[in-house]
PDB file of C-alpha atoms in Angstrom:
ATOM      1  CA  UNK D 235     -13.797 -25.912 -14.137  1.00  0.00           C
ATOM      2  CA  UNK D 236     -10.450 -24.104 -14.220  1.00  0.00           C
ATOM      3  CA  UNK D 237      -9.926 -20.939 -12.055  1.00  0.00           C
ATOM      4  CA  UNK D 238      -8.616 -19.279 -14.423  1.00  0.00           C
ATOM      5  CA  UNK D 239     -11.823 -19.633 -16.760  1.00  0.00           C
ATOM      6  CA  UNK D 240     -13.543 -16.985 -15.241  1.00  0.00           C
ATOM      7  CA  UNK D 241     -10.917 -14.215 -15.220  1.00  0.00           C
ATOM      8  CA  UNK D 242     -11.994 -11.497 -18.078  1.00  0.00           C
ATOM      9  CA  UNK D 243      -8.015 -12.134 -19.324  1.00  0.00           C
ATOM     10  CA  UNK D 244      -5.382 -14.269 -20.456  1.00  0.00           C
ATOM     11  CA  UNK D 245      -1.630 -14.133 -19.919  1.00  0.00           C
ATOM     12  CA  UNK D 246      -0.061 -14.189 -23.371  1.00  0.00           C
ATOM     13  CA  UNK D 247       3.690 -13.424 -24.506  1.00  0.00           C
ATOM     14  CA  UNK D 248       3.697 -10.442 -26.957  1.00  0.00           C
ATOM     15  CA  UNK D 249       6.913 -10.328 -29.707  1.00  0.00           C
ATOM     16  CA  UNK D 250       8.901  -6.627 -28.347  1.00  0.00           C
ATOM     17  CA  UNK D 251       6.487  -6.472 -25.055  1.00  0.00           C
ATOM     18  CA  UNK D 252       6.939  -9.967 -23.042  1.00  0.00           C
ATOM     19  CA  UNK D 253       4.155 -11.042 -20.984  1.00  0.00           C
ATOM     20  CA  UNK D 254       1.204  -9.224 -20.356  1.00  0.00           C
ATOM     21  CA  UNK D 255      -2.777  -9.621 -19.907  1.00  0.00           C
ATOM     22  CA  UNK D 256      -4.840  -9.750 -22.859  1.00  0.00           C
ATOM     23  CA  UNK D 257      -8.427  -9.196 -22.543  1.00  0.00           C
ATOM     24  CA  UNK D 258     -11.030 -12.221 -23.525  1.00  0.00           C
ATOM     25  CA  UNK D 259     -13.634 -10.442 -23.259  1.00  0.00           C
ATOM     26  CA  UNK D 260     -15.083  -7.111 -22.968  1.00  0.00           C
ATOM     27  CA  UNK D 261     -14.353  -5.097 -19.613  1.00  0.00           C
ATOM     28  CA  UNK D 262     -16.385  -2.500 -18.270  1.00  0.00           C
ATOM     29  CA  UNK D 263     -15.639   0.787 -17.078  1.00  0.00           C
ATOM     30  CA  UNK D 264     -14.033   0.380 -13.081  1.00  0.00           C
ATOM     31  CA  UNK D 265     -14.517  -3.365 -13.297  1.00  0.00           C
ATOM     32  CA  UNK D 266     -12.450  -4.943 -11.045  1.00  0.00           C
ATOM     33  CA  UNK D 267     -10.164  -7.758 -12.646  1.00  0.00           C
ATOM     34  CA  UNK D 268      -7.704  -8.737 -10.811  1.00  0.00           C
ATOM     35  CA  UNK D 269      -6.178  -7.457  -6.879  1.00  0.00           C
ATOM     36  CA  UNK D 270      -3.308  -8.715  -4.637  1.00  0.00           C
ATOM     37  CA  UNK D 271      -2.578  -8.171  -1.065  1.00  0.00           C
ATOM     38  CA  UNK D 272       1.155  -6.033  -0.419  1.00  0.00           C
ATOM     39  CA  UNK D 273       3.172  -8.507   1.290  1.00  0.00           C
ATOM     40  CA  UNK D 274       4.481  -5.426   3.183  1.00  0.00           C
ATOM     41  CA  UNK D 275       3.094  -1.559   3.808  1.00  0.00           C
ATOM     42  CA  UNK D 276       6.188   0.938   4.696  1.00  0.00           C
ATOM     43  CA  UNK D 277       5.999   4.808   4.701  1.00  0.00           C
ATOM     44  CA  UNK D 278       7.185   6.792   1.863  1.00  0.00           C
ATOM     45  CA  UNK D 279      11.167   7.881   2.783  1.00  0.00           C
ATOM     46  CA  UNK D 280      10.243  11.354   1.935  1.00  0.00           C
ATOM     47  CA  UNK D 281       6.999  11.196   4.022  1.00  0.00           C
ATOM     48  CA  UNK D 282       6.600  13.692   6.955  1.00  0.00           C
ATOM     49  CA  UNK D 283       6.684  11.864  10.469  1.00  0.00           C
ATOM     50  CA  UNK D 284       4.096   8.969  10.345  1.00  0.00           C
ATOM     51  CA  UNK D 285       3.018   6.436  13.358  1.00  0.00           C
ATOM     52  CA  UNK D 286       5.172   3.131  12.335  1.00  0.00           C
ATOM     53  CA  UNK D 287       2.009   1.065  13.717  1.00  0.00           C
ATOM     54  CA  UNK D 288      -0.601   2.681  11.408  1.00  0.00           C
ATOM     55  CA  UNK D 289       0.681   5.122   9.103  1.00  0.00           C
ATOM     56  CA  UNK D 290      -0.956   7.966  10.180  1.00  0.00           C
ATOM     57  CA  UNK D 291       0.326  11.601  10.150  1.00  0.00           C
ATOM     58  CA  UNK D 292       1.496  12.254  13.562  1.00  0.00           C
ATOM     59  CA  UNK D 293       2.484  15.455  15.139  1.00  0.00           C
ATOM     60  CA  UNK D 294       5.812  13.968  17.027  1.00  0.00           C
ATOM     61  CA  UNK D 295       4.256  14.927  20.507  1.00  0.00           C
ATOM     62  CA  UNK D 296       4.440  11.068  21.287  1.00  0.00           C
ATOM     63  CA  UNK D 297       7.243   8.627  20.287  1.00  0.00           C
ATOM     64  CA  UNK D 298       8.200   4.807  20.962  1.00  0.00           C
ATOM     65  CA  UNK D 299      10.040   4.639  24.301  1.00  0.00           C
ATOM     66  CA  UNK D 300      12.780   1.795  22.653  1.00  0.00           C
ATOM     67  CA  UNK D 301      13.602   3.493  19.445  1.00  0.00           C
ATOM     68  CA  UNK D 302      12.342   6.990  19.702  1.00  0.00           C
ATOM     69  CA  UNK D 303      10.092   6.685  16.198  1.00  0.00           C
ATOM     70  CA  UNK D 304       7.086   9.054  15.910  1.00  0.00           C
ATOM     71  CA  UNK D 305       4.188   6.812  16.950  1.00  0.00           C
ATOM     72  CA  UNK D 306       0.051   8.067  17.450  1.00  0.00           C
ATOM     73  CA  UNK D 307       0.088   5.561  21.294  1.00  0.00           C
ATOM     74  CA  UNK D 308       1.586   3.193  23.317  1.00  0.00           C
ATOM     75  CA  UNK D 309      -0.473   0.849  21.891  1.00  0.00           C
ATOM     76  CA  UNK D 310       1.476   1.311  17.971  1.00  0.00           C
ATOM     77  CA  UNK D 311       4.690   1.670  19.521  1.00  0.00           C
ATOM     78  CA  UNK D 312       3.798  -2.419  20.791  1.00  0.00           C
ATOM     79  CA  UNK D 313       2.092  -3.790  17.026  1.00  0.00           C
ATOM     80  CA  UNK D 314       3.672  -6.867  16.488  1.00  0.00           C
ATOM     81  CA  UNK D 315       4.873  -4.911  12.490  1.00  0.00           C
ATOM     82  CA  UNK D 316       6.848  -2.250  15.274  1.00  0.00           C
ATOM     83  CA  UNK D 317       8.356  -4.978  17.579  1.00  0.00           C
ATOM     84  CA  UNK D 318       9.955  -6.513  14.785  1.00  0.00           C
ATOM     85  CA  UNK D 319      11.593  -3.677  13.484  1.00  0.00           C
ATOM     86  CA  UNK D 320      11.982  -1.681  16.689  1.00  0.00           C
ATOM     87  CA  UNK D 321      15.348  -3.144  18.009  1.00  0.00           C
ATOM     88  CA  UNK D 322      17.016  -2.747  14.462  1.00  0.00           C
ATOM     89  CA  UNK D 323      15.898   0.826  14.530  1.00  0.00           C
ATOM     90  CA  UNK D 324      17.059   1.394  18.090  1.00  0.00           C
ATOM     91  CA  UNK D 325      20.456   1.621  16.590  1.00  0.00           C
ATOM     92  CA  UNK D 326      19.371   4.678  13.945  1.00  0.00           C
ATOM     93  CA  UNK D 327      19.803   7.946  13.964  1.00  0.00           C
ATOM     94  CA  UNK D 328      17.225   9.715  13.102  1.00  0.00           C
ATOM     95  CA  UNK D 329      16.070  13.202  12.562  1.00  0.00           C
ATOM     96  CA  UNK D 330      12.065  13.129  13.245  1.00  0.00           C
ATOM     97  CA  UNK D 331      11.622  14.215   9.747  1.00  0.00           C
ATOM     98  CA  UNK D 332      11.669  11.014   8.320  1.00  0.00           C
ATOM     99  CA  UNK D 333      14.938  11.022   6.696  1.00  0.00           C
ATOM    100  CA  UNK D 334      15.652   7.048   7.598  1.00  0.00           C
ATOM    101  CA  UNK D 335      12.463   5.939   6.938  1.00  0.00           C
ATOM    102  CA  UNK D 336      13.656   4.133   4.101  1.00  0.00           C
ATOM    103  CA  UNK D 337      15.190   1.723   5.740  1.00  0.00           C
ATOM    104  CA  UNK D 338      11.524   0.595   7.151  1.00  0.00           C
ATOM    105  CA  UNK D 339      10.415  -1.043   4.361  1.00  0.00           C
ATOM    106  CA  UNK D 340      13.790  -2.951   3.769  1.00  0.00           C
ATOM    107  CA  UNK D 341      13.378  -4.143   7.387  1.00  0.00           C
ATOM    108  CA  UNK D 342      10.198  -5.242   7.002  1.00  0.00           C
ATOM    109  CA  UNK D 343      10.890  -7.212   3.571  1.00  0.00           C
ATOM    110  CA  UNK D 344      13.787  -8.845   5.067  1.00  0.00           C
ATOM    111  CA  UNK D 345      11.762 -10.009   8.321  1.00  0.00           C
ATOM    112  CA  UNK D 346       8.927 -11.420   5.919  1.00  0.00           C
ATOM    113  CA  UNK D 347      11.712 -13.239   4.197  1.00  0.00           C
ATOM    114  CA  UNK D 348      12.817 -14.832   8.133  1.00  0.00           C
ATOM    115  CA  UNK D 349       9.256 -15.102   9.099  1.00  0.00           C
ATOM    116  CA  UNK D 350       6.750 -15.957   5.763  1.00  0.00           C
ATOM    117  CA  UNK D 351       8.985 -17.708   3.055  1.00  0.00           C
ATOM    118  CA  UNK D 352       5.549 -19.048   1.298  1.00  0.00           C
ATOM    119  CA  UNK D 353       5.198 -15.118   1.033  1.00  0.00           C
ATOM    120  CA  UNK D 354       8.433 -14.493   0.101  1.00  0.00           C
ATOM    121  CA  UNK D 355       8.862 -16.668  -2.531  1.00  0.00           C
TER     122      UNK D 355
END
């Protein structure tokens, strides 16, 4: 048997819409169908100051001691997601308001490109 058998949809190629999911079969209400895994989690750039390790609101009382990021511990600052980006962001200026967070997420896509190409591709 197919995996694709059991999923509740199809993919089908819709004149003026392209490709989409078309239901086979009725789906009830909250029904999970389908889920993926992000390849990468970054803050929001207009976020207020959020630990680079976890992504929790943090009050700015404690920041990494390589690239001066708000952080919740020591033990954030050193995630293997923060190492990666930490030297790149060592060269930042930054506010503490979050104003170059966007770059985060660019960093991280571009290290999962160096690091995970099954991912990436």
């Amino acid at each position: 048997m197919e995996e694709n058998e059991n999923r509740p949809f199809r993919i089908a190629k819709l004149a003026g819409k392209g490709c989409c999911l078309v239901a086979t079969r009725d789906i009830a209400p909250l029904e999970i169908i389908l889920s993926d895994r992000a390849a990468v989690v970054a803050p929001n750039h207009e976020s207020q100051p959020v630990c680079l390790g976890c992504l929790q609101i943090v009050d700015g009382s404690y920041v990494c001691p390589l690239c001066g990021y708000p952080m919740c511990s020591l033990e954030c600052s050193m995630c293997s997601v923060h190492t990666q980006e930490c030297t790149v962001l060592r060269g930042v200026q930054h506010d503490g308001e979050g104003l170059n967070y966007k770059i985060v997420a660019v960093i991280r896509l571009l290290n999962l490109r160096d690091s995970s190409s099954h991912l990436w591709e």
